[in-house]
Short mmCIF file of C-alpha atoms in Angstrom, two decimals:
data_model
loop_
_atom_site.label_atom_id
_atom_site.label_comp_id
_atom_site.label_asym_id
_atom_site.label_seq_id
_atom_site.Cartn_x
_atom_site.Cartn_y
_atom_site.Cartn_z
CA GLY A 1 117.70 126.64 84.28
CA TYR A 2 115.25 124.35 86.06
CA GLU A 3 117.03 121.21 84.87
CA TRP A 4 120.35 122.66 86.00
CA ALA A 5 118.86 123.53 89.40
CA LEU A 6 117.62 119.97 89.87
CA LYS A 7 121.04 118.62 88.94
CA GLU A 8 122.75 120.90 91.45
CA LEU A 9 120.30 119.94 94.18
CA ARG A 10 120.97 116.23 93.54
CA ARG A 11 124.71 116.88 93.71
CA ALA A 12 124.20 118.78 96.96
CA ALA A 13 122.36 115.82 98.43
CA THR A 14 125.42 113.59 97.96
CA GLU A 15 128.02 116.08 99.20
CA ASP A 16 129.89 115.18 102.39
CA ASP A 17 130.98 118.77 102.93
CA GLN A 18 127.99 120.54 104.49
CA ALA A 19 129.19 124.00 103.41
CA THR A 20 129.32 122.92 99.77
CA HIS A 21 125.96 121.20 100.19
CA ARG A 22 124.33 124.38 101.49
CA SER A 23 125.99 126.49 98.82
CA ARG A 24 124.88 124.33 95.91
CA SER A 25 121.42 123.97 97.37
CA ALA A 26 120.97 127.71 97.84
CA LEU A 27 122.36 128.53 94.39
CA ALA A 28 120.10 126.02 92.67
CA ASN A 29 117.08 127.37 94.50
CA ALA A 30 118.06 130.94 93.66
CA TYR A 31 118.11 130.14 89.96
CA ARG A 32 114.79 128.36 90.24
CA GLU A 33 113.27 131.36 92.00
CA LEU A 34 114.71 133.66 89.36
CA ARG A 35 112.96 131.75 86.63
CA TYR A 36 109.63 131.19 88.33
CA GLY A 37 109.50 134.27 90.58
CA GLY A 38 107.25 136.06 88.09
CA SER A 39 107.57 138.86 85.52
CA GLY A 40 111.34 138.52 85.21
CA VAL A 41 111.91 140.15 88.61
CA TRP A 42 113.68 138.47 91.49
CA SER A 43 111.38 137.51 94.32
CA ALA A 44 112.36 138.27 97.91
CA LYS A 45 113.04 134.58 98.42
CA ALA A 46 115.52 134.52 95.54
CA GLU A 47 117.34 137.56 96.88
CA GLY A 48 117.57 135.90 100.29
CA LEU A 49 119.04 132.77 98.73
CA MET A 50 121.46 134.88 96.72
CA SER A 51 122.80 136.51 99.86
CA ARG A 52 123.56 133.05 101.28
CA VAL A 53 125.84 132.11 98.39
CA LYS A 54 127.26 135.49 97.38
CA GLY A 55 130.51 135.13 99.28
CA ASP A 56 130.78 131.34 99.47
CA GLU A 57 134.28 130.44 98.27
CA ALA A 58 133.39 126.74 98.45
CA LEU A 59 131.40 127.19 95.27
CA PRO A 60 132.99 129.54 92.68
CA GLU A 61 129.80 129.50 90.58
CA SER A 62 128.06 131.35 93.40
CA ARG A 63 129.71 134.53 92.10
CA LEU A 64 127.52 134.24 89.01
CA VAL A 65 124.31 134.83 90.96
CA PRO A 66 124.90 138.61 91.20
CA VAL A 67 125.61 138.60 87.44
CA VAL A 68 122.23 137.02 86.78
CA LEU A 69 120.58 139.54 89.09
CA ALA A 70 122.25 142.45 87.26
CA LEU A 71 121.11 141.05 83.90
CA THR A 72 117.56 140.58 85.18
CA GLU A 73 117.48 144.23 86.20
CA GLY A 74 118.97 145.33 82.86
CA LYS A 75 122.23 146.57 84.43
CA LEU A 76 124.54 145.46 81.63
CA THR A 77 127.55 147.53 82.71
CA GLU A 78 127.43 146.03 86.20
CA ALA A 79 126.94 142.52 84.77
CA ASP A 80 129.96 143.08 82.48
CA LYS A 81 132.12 144.10 85.42
CA LEU A 82 131.04 141.17 87.58
CA ILE A 83 131.49 138.53 84.87
CA ALA A 84 134.96 139.93 84.03
CA GLU A 85 135.97 139.67 87.70
CA HIS A 86 134.69 136.09 87.83
CA ARG A 87 136.55 135.08 84.66
CA GLU A 88 139.78 136.61 85.98
CA SER A 89 139.48 134.66 89.23
CA MET A 90 138.69 131.39 87.43
CA GLY A 91 141.32 131.61 84.69
CA ASP A 92 140.88 128.78 82.16
CA LYS A 93 138.48 126.89 84.43
CA VAL A 94 135.31 128.75 83.46
CA GLY A 95 132.31 126.51 82.90
CA PRO A 96 129.35 126.64 80.52
CA GLU A 97 127.36 128.90 82.87
CA THR A 98 130.02 131.61 82.57
CA LEU A 99 130.19 131.23 78.79
CA PHE A 100 126.42 131.49 78.58
CA LEU A 101 126.28 134.66 80.66
CA GLU A 102 129.10 136.25 78.63
CA GLY A 103 127.19 135.43 75.46
CA GLU A 104 123.93 136.69 76.93
CA ILE A 105 125.48 140.05 77.86
CA LEU A 106 126.79 140.46 74.31
CA ARG A 107 123.40 139.50 72.87
CA MET A 108 121.59 142.01 75.07
CA ARG A 109 124.06 144.67 73.94
CA SER A 110 123.16 144.00 70.29
CA PRO A 111 119.41 144.70 69.91
CA PRO A 112 117.82 145.41 66.50
CA ASN A 113 118.44 149.01 65.44
CA PRO A 114 116.99 149.95 62.02
CA GLU A 115 118.44 153.47 62.36
CA ALA A 116 122.03 152.34 63.01
CA THR A 117 124.81 153.79 60.89
CA ASP A 118 127.08 151.49 58.86
CA GLU A 119 129.71 151.67 61.57
CA GLN A 120 127.18 150.89 64.29
CA ARG A 121 125.80 147.96 62.28
CA LYS A 122 129.29 146.51 61.93
CA LYS A 123 129.80 146.79 65.69
CA LEU A 124 126.45 145.14 66.43
CA GLU A 125 127.19 142.30 64.01
CA ALA A 126 130.64 141.74 65.56
CA GLN A 127 129.08 141.54 69.04
CA ARG A 128 126.47 139.07 67.82
CA LYS A 129 129.13 136.85 66.26
CA GLU A 130 131.12 136.89 69.49
CA ALA A 131 127.94 136.10 71.45
CA GLU A 132 127.27 133.17 69.10
CA LYS A 133 130.77 131.77 69.72
CA LYS A 134 130.28 131.93 73.49
CA LEU A 135 126.87 130.26 73.32
CA LEU A 136 128.08 127.49 71.02
CA LYS A 137 130.94 126.75 73.43
CA ALA A 138 128.48 126.63 76.34
CA ILE A 139 126.24 124.20 74.44
CA ALA A 140 129.22 122.05 73.44
CA ALA A 141 130.17 121.76 77.13
CA ARG A 142 126.57 121.10 78.19
CA PRO A 143 124.52 119.74 75.24
CA ALA A 144 121.18 120.07 77.04
CA PHE A 145 121.79 123.72 78.00
CA GLN A 146 118.30 125.07 77.33
CA ARG A 147 118.96 128.72 78.17
CA ALA A 148 122.01 128.87 75.89
CA MET A 149 120.06 127.22 73.08
CA TYR A 150 117.23 129.72 73.47
CA SER A 151 119.62 132.70 73.34
CA LEU A 152 121.28 131.21 70.28
CA ALA A 153 117.87 130.83 68.62
CA VAL A 154 117.16 134.52 69.30
CA LEU A 155 120.49 135.42 67.66
CA GLU A 156 119.75 133.23 64.64
CA GLU A 157 116.38 134.91 64.12
CA LEU A 158 117.96 138.34 64.60
CA GLY A 159 120.60 137.44 62.01
CA GLY A 160 117.97 136.59 59.40
CA ARG A 161 118.26 132.80 59.79
CA PRO A 162 114.72 131.82 60.89
CA ASP A 163 115.11 128.18 59.78
CA LYS A 164 118.06 127.65 62.15
CA ALA A 165 116.17 129.43 64.92
CA ARG A 166 113.12 127.25 64.29
CA ASP A 167 115.16 124.03 64.55
CA LEU A 168 116.76 125.13 67.84
CA LEU A 169 113.40 126.13 69.32
CA ARG A 170 111.89 122.76 68.38
CA LYS A 171 114.76 120.99 70.20
CA ILE A 172 114.12 123.08 73.30
CA LEU A 173 110.40 122.32 73.27
CA LYS A 174 111.05 118.61 72.75
CA ARG A 175 113.06 118.54 75.99
CA GLU A 176 110.94 121.09 77.84
CA PRO A 177 107.38 121.41 76.45
CA THR A 178 106.51 124.16 78.96
CA HIS A 179 109.26 126.56 77.83
CA SER A 180 106.94 129.48 77.07
CA GLY A 181 109.63 131.71 75.56
CA ALA A 182 110.55 129.04 73.02
CA ALA A 183 106.89 128.34 72.20
CA LEU A 184 106.15 132.01 71.59
CA ALA A 185 109.29 132.54 69.50
CA LEU A 186 108.59 129.43 67.42
CA GLY A 187 104.95 130.43 66.96
CA ARG A 188 106.01 133.87 65.72
CA ILE A 189 108.47 132.36 63.22
CA LEU A 190 105.90 129.88 61.91
CA LEU A 191 103.38 132.70 61.57
CA GLU A 192 105.80 134.77 59.47
CA LYS A 193 106.67 131.72 57.35
CA ARG A 194 102.92 131.13 56.77
CA GLU A 195 103.09 127.65 58.30
CA TYR A 196 99.72 128.21 59.91
CA LYS A 197 98.83 124.62 60.78
CA ASP A 198 102.02 124.17 62.81
CA ALA A 199 101.64 127.64 64.33
CA VAL A 200 98.16 126.79 65.64
CA GLU A 201 99.54 123.70 67.38
CA VAL A 202 102.59 125.46 68.85
CA LEU A 203 100.65 128.50 70.10
CA ALA A 204 98.00 126.34 71.76
CA ALA A 205 100.45 125.45 74.54
CA PRO A 206 101.21 128.95 75.94
CA VAL A 207 97.50 129.60 76.55
CA SER A 208 96.82 126.21 78.16
CA ASP A 209 96.48 125.44 81.87
CA LYS A 210 100.14 124.38 81.96
CA PHE A 211 101.07 128.07 81.63
CA GLU A 212 98.47 129.49 84.01
CA ASN A 213 101.20 130.84 86.31
CA ALA A 214 103.08 132.58 83.51
CA PRO A 215 103.47 136.38 83.78
CA ALA A 216 100.43 138.32 82.53
CA LYS A 217 102.35 140.07 79.73
CA GLN A 218 103.60 136.72 78.45
CA ARG A 219 100.07 135.30 78.34
CA ALA A 220 98.92 138.48 76.60
CA LEU A 221 101.61 138.01 73.95
CA ALA A 222 100.51 134.41 73.40
CA HIS A 223 96.88 135.44 72.84
CA HIS A 224 97.95 138.31 70.58
CA LEU A 225 100.03 135.99 68.39
CA ARG A 226 97.05 133.64 68.15
CA ALA A 227 94.88 136.61 67.13
CA LYS A 228 97.32 137.51 64.36
CA LEU A 229 97.31 133.89 63.23
CA PHE A 230 93.50 133.71 63.06
CA LEU A 231 93.33 137.03 61.21
CA ARG A 232 95.69 135.60 58.59
CA MET A 233 93.43 132.54 58.37
CA ASN A 234 90.31 134.75 57.95
CA LYS A 235 88.83 133.53 61.23
CA GLY A 236 87.64 136.91 62.49
CA ALA A 237 85.51 135.69 65.39
CA LYS A 238 88.36 133.65 66.88
CA ALA A 239 90.79 136.53 66.33
CA GLU A 240 88.47 138.93 68.15
CA GLU A 241 88.20 136.53 71.08
CA GLU A 242 91.99 136.20 71.30
CA LEU A 243 92.46 140.00 71.16
CA SER A 244 90.00 140.38 74.04
CA LEU A 245 91.95 137.81 76.08
CA ALA A 246 95.25 139.54 75.26
CA LEU A 247 93.88 142.84 76.55
CA LYS A 248 92.40 141.15 79.59
CA HIS A 249 95.89 140.02 80.64
CA ASP A 250 97.58 143.28 79.55
CA PRO A 251 95.07 146.15 79.19
CA GLU A 252 97.71 148.51 77.79
CA ASN A 253 99.14 146.18 75.14
CA LEU A 254 99.50 148.74 72.33
CA ALA A 255 100.02 146.23 69.52
CA ALA A 256 96.89 144.28 70.46
CA MET A 257 94.88 147.49 70.76
CA GLU A 258 96.02 148.60 67.31
CA ASP A 259 95.16 145.22 65.78
CA ARG A 260 91.73 145.33 67.44
CA ALA A 261 91.04 148.79 65.99
CA GLU A 262 92.17 147.67 62.53
CA HIS A 263 90.01 144.54 62.79
CA TYR A 264 86.93 146.67 63.50
CA ARG A 265 87.79 148.92 60.55
CA ARG A 266 87.94 145.98 58.17
CA LYS A 267 84.60 144.74 59.44
CA GLY A 268 83.04 148.20 59.04
CA GLN A 269 82.18 148.38 62.75
CA CYS A 270 82.59 152.15 63.03
CA LYS A 271 81.57 152.69 66.65
CA GLN A 272 83.80 149.89 67.93
CA MET A 273 86.66 151.20 65.78
CA PHE A 274 86.21 154.73 67.18
CA LYS A 275 86.20 153.39 70.76
CA ALA A 276 89.34 151.32 70.08
CA TYR A 277 91.28 154.37 68.87
CA GLN A 278 89.95 156.40 71.78
CA ASP A 279 91.37 153.78 74.12
CA LEU A 280 94.78 154.12 72.45
CA GLN A 281 94.73 157.89 72.89
CA THR A 282 93.60 157.54 76.50
CA ILE A 283 96.81 155.72 77.42
CA GLY A 284 98.89 158.39 75.70
CA LYS A 285 99.52 156.90 72.24
CA ASP A 286 99.20 159.72 69.73
CA ASP A 287 101.64 158.96 66.93
CA ALA A 288 100.92 159.43 63.23
CA ASP A 289 99.37 155.95 62.83
CA THR A 290 96.97 156.46 65.73
CA ARG A 291 96.01 159.91 64.45
CA ILE A 292 95.32 158.50 60.97
CA GLY A 293 93.27 155.72 62.55
CA MET A 294 91.18 158.25 64.46
CA ILE A 295 90.62 160.25 61.25
CA LYS A 296 89.29 157.07 59.60
CA ALA A 297 87.10 156.40 62.64
CA ARG A 298 85.68 159.96 62.66
CA LEU A 299 84.88 159.69 58.96
CA CYS A 300 83.34 156.27 59.47
CA ILE A 301 80.86 157.60 62.07
CA GLY A 302 80.15 160.71 59.99
CA GLN A 303 82.08 163.33 61.97
CA LYS A 304 83.73 165.20 59.08
CA GLY A 305 84.36 168.34 61.11
CA GLU A 306 86.27 166.48 63.83
CA ALA A 307 88.15 164.53 61.18
CA ASN A 308 89.18 167.80 59.53
CA LYS A 309 90.58 169.12 62.84
CA LEU A 310 92.66 165.96 63.19
CA VAL A 311 93.95 166.34 59.61
CA ASP A 312 95.03 169.93 60.29
CA SER A 313 96.81 168.95 63.52
CA GLY A 314 98.43 165.98 61.75
CA ILE A 315 99.84 168.19 58.99
CA LYS A 316 101.28 170.46 61.67
CA ASP A 317 102.68 167.69 63.91
CA PHE A 318 103.80 165.26 61.17
CA PRO A 319 104.67 167.45 58.15
CA GLN A 320 106.56 164.66 56.35
CA ASP A 321 103.67 162.19 56.49
CA ALA A 322 101.82 162.45 53.15
CA ARG A 323 98.79 160.56 54.47
CA PHE A 324 97.46 163.67 56.18
CA ARG A 325 97.57 165.58 52.88
CA TYR A 326 95.70 162.69 51.27
CA TYR A 327 92.90 162.90 53.82
CA GLN A 328 92.87 166.68 53.49
CA GLY A 329 92.23 166.26 49.76
CA LEU A 330 89.58 163.62 50.45
CA LEU A 331 87.75 165.97 52.83
CA PHE A 332 87.93 168.80 50.28
CA ILE A 333 86.27 166.49 47.74
CA LYS A 334 83.55 165.52 50.23
CA SER A 335 82.94 169.21 50.88
CA GLY A 336 82.75 170.08 47.17
CA ARG A 337 85.96 172.16 47.29
CA MET A 338 87.30 170.63 44.10
CA ASP A 339 89.71 173.45 43.22
CA GLU A 340 91.51 173.12 46.57
#
């Protein structure tokens, strides 16, 4: 998006028509503000720029700005309606930006759903294939279209083709080394493929000074991925440091909190483990996994009575989870109630 914005600004600088100049200039700046406004939310400046181009007939692409805004706010139905109106008005003259946004809407409508029925899975797969076609057309029209390439990489990973996703993400980072989304996605893929040496190098970038203005949750994710990487490499001290940094940027990052608690359990640090699970419960996380973790923590610090209460409540709240029955049996053994 940034490269495109620069291109549009350069074009605006050479336009004789002042209306077109202003329109292109405002649109380019609006996209730039969208990307760098912080936390995926439009800044007031971007909204002001959008209002300048919203009805400018001198630049048909200006109609796409409200589509981007709707997507940013997660309003897919509104984005669908707006992009359909734009395509109808443009006929066969739609450009790569329109194709990208059409593909992006389809991609966002096809998230992972492990509980989907066969019919729902078929529908999701059909939408993803259609999204892929749109994105490939956008890239063919504009080979250096970073946003389209990133969305395509997400689709490839979602479709179980991590090698294709990895290659696309590397191309993006070669052209734009500060693309944090691509760096994080590539780092995650390398981590899962156990390519730890490359993962260390890729995930070093998102926590560097170059990304100091990145949204807090994004920096938290980068540190959390690095923590997972160091845990896999048996570098506990480094992993603990990264988990602390992840929680510094995002104090309610559930996944990082869970990994921290599990790390303390493996190290036999009972008090720290207990505190970590307490923190999870404090922010309202009380699923079966957290309850089991707290049972382990209570047992670790010698509180069998409290652990027993948690087992009883777990059997009541999660009757299908056999782990609570296991810990009930374990507590019976510890109490000498062998027959039970």
